[in-house]
Tab-separated table of N, CA and C in Angstrom:
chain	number	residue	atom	x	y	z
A	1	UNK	N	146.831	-42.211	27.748
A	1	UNK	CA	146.160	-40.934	27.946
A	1	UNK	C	145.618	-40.811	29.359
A	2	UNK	N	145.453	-41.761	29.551
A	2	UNK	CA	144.329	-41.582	31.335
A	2	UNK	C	145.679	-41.767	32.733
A	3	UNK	N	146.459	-42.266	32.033
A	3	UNK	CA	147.590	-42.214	32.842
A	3	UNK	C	148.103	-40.410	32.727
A	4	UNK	N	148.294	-39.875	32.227
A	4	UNK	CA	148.313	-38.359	31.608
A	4	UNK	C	147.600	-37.468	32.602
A	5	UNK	N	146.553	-37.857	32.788
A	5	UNK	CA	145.076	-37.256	33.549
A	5	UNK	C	145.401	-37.190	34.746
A	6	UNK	N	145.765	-38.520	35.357
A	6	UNK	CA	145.929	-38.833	36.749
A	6	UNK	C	146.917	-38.176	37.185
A	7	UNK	N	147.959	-37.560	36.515
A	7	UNK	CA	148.973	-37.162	37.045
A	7	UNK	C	149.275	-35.651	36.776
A	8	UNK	N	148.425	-35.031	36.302
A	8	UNK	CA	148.666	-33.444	35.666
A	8	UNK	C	147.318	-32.414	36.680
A	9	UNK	N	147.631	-31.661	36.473
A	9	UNK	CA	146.905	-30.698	37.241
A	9	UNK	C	145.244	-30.364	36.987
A	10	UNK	N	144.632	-29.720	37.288
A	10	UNK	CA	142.969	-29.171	36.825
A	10	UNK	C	142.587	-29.425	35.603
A	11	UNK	N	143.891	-27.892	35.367
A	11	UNK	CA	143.531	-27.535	34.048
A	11	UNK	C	143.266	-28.375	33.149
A	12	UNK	N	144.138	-29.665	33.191
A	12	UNK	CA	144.420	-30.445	31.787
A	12	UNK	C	142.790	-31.153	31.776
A	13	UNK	N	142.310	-31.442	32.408
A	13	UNK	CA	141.072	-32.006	32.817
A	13	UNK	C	140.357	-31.207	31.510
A	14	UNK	N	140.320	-29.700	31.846
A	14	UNK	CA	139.436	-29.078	30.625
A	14	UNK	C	139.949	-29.196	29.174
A	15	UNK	N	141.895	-29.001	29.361
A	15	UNK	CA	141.886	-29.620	27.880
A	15	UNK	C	141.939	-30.962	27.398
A	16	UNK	N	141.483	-31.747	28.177
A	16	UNK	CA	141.123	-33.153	27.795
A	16	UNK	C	139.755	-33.653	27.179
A	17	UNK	N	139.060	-32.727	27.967
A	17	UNK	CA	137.255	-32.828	27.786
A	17	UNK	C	136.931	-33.469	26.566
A	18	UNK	N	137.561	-32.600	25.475
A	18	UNK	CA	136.866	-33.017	24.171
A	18	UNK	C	137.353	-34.650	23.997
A	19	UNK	N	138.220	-35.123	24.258
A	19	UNK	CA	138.889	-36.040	23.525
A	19	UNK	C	138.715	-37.516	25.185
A	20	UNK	N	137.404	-36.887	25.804
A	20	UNK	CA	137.463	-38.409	26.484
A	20	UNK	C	136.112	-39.079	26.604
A	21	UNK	N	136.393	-40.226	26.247
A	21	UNK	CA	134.781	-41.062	25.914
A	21	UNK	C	133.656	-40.543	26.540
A	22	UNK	N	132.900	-40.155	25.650
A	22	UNK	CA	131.320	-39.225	25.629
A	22	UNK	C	130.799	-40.231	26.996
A	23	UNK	N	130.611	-41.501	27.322
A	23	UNK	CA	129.972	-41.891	28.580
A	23	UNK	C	131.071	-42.028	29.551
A	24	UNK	N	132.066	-41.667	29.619
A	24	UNK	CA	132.899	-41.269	30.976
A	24	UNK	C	132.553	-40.614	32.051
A	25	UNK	N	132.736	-40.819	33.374
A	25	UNK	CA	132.454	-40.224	34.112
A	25	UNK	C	132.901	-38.744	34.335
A	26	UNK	N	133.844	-38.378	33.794
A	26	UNK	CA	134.524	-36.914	34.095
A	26	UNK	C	133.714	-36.062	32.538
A	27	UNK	N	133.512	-36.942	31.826
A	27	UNK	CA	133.143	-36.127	30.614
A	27	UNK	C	131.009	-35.979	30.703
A	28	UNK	N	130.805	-36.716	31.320
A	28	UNK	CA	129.493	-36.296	31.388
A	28	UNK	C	129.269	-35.290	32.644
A	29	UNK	N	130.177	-35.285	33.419
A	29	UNK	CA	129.943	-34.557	34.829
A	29	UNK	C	130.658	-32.973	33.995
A	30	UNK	N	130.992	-32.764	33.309
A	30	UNK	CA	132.082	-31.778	33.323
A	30	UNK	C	131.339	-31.030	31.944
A	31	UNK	N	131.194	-31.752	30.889
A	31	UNK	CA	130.744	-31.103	29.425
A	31	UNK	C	130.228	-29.787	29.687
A	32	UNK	N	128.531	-29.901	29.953
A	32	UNK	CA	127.807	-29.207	29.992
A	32	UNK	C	128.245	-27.651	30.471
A	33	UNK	N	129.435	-27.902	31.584
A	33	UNK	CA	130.187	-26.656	32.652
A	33	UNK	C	131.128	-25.993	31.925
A	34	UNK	N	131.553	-26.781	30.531
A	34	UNK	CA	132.497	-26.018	29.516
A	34	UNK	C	132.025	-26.002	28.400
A	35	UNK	N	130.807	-25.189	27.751
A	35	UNK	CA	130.149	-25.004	26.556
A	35	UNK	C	131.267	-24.364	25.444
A	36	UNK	N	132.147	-23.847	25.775
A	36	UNK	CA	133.083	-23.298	24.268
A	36	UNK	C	134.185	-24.143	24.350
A	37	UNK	N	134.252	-25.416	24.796
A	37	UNK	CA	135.383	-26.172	24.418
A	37	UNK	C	135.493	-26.762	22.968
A	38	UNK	N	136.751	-27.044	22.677
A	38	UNK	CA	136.761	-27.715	21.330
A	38	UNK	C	135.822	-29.248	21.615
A	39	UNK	N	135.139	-29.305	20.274
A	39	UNK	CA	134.399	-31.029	19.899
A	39	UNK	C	134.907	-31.009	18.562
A	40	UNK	N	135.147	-32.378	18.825
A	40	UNK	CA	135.444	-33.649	17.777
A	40	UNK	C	134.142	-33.753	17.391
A	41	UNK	N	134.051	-33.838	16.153
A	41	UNK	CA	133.423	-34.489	15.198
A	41	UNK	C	133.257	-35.690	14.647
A	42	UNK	N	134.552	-36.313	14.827
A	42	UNK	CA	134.472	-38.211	14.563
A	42	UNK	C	135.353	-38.367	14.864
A	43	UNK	N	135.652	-39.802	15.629
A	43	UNK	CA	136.244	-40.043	16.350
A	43	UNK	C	136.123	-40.590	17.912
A	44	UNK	N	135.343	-40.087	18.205
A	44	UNK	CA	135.542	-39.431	20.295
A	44	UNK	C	134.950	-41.171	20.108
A	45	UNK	N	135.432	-41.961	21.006
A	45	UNK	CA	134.913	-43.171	21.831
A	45	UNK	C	133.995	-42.905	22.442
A	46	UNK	N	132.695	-43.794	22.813
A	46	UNK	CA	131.608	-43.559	23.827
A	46	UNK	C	132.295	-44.197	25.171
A	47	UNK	N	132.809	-45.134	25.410
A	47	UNK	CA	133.714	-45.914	26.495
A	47	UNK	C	134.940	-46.091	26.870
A	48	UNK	N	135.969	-46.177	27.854
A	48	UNK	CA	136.927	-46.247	27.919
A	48	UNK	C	137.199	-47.563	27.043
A	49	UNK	N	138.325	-47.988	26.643
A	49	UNK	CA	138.349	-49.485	25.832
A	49	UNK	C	138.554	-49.571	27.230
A	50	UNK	N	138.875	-51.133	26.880
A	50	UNK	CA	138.961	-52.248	28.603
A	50	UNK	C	139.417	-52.292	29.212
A	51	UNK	N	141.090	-51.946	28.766
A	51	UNK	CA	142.293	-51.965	29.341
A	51	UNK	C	142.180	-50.953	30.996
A	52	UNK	N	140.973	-49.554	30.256
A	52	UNK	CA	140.822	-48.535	31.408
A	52	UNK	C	139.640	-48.638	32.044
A	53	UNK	N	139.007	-50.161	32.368
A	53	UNK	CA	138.031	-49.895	32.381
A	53	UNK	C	137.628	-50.718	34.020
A	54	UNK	N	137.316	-50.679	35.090
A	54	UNK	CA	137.259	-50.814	36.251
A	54	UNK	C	136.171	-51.872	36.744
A	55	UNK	N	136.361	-53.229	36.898
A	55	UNK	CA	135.689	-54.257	37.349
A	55	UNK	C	135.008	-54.580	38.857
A	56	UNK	N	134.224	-54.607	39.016
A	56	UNK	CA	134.055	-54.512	40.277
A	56	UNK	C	133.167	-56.436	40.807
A	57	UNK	N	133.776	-56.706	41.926
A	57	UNK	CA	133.192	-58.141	42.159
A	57	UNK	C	133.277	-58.335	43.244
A	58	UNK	N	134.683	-58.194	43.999
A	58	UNK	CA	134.917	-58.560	44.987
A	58	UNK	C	134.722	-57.805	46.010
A	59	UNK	N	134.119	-57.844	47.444
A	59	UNK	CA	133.792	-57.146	48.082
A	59	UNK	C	134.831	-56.165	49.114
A	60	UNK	N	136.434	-56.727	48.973
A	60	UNK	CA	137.001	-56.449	49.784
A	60	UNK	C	138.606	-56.157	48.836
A	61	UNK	N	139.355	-55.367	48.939
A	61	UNK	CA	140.375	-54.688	47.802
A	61	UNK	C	141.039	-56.159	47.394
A	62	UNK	N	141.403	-55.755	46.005
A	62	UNK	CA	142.010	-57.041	45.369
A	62	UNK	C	143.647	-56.782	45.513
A	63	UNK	N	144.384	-57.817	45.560
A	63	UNK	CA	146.084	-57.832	45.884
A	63	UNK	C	146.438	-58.327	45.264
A	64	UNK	N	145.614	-59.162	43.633
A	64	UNK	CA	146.609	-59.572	42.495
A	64	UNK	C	145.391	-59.465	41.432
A	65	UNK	N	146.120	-59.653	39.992
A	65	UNK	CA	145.293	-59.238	39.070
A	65	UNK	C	146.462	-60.321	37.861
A	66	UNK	N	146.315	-61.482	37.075
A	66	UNK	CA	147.164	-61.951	36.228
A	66	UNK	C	146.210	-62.137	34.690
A	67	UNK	N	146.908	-61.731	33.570
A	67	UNK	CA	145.640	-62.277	32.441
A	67	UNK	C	146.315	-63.695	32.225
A	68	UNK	N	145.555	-64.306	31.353
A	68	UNK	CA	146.027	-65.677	30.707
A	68	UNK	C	146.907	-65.562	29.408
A	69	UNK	N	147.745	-66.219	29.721
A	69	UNK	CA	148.644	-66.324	28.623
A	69	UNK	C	148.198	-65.888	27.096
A	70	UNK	N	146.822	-66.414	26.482
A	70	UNK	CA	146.072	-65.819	25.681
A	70	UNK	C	145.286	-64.860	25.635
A	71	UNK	N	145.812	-64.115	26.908
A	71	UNK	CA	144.534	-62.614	26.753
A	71	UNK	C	143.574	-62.702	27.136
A	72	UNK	N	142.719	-63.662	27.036
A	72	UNK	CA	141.327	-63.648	27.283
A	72	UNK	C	140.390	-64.157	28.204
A	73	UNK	N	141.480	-64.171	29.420
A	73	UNK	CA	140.563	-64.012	30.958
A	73	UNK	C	141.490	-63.561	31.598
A	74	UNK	N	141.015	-63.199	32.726
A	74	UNK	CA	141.447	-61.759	33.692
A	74	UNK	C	141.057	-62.989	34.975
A	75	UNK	N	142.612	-62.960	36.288
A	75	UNK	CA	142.180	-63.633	37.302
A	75	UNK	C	142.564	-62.594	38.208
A	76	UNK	N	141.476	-62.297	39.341
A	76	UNK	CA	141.644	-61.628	40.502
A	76	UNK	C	141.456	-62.126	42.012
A	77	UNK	N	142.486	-61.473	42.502
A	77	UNK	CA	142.443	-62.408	44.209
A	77	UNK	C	142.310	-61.152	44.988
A	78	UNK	N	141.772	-61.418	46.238
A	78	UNK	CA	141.931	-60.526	47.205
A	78	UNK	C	141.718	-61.200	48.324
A	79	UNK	N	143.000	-60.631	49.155
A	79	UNK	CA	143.312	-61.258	50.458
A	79	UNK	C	142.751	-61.611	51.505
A	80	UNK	N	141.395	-60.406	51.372
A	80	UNK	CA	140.608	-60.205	52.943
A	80	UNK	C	139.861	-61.209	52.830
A	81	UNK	N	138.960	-61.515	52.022
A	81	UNK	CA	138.193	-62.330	51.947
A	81	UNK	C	138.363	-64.076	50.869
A	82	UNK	N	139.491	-64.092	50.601
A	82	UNK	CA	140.434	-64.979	49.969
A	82	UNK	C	139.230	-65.623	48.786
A	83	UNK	N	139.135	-64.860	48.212
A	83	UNK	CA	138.465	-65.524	46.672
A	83	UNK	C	139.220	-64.976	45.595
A	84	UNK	N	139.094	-65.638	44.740
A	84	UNK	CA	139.351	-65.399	43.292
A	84	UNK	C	138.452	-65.206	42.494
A	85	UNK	N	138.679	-64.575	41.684
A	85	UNK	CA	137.777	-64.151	40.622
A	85	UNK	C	138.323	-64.475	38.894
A	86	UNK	N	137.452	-65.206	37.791
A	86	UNK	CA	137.703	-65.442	36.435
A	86	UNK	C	137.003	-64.063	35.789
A	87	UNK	N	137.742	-63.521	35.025
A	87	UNK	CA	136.837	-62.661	34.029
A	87	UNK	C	137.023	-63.059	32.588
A	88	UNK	N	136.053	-62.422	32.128
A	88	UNK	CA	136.315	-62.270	30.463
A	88	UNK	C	137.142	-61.180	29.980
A	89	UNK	N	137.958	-61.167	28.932
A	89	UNK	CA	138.903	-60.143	29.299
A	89	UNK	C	138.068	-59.000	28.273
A	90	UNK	N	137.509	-59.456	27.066
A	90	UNK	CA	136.672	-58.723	26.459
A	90	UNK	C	135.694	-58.420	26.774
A	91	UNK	N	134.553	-59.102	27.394
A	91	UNK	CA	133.054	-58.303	28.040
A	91	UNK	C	133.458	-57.953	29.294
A	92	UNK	N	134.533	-58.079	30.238
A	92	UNK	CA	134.685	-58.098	31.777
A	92	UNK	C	133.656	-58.333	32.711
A	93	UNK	N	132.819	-59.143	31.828
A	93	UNK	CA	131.695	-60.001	32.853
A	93	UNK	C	132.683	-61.338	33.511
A	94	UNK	N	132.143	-61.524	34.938
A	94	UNK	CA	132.638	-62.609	35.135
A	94	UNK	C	132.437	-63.951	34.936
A	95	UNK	N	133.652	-65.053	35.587
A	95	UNK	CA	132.953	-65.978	34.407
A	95	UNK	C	133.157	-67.441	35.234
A	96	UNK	N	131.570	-67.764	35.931
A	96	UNK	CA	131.553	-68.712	36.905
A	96	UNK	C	131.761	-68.135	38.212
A	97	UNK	N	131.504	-68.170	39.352
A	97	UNK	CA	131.487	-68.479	40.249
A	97	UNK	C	132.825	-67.961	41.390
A	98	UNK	N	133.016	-67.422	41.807
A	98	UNK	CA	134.365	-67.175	42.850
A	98	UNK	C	134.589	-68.034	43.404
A	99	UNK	N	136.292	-68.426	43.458
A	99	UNK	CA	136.584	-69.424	44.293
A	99	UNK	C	137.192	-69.118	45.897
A	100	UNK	N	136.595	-69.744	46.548
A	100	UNK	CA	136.387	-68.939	48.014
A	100	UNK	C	137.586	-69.686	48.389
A	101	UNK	N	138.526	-69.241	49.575
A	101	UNK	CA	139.252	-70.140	50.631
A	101	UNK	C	140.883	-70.203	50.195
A	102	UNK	N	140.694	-69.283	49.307
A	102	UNK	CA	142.414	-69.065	48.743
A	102	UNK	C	143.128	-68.135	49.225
């Protein structure tokens, strides 16, 4: 769906409204500005799940991103400043320490 978003025009933005996680950034900035849109009633997510969900650690753009064979850590590198990063793949807290000099 958010792949959908990124690539379609304005409009779709408003017919998306109802149907994108109540603490999103486009849906809390935007709601209030479209009072007669359709709402869901059950259903609507409060969060993107994880998969869409944007980590931030490293101070300088990252140039690789691999999960673990089991899913459940997330490794990130970035070039400028050559660290790596462990995540959790479910809380996307990180996990230990960056490894500098890579």
């Amino acid at each position: 769906f958010a792949g959908m978003i990124l690539h379609s025009t304005p409009h779709l933005y408003v017919s998306a409204l109802p149907f994108l996680p109540i603490n999103s950034t486009i849906a809390t900035k935007f709601t209030a500005r479209f009072p007669n849109t359709l709402r869901l009633i059950d259903g609507r997510l409060l969060n993107w799940t994880a998969i869409q969900t944007v980590i931030s650690g490293h101070s300088n753009r990252v140039q690789s991103v691999s999960f673990s064979p089991d899913g459940t850590r997330i490794v990130s590198g970035s070039k400028n400043n050559h660290t790596i990063q462990e995540w959790d793949s479910l809380t996307w807290h990180q996990v230990g320490h960056p490894c500098q000099g890579h």
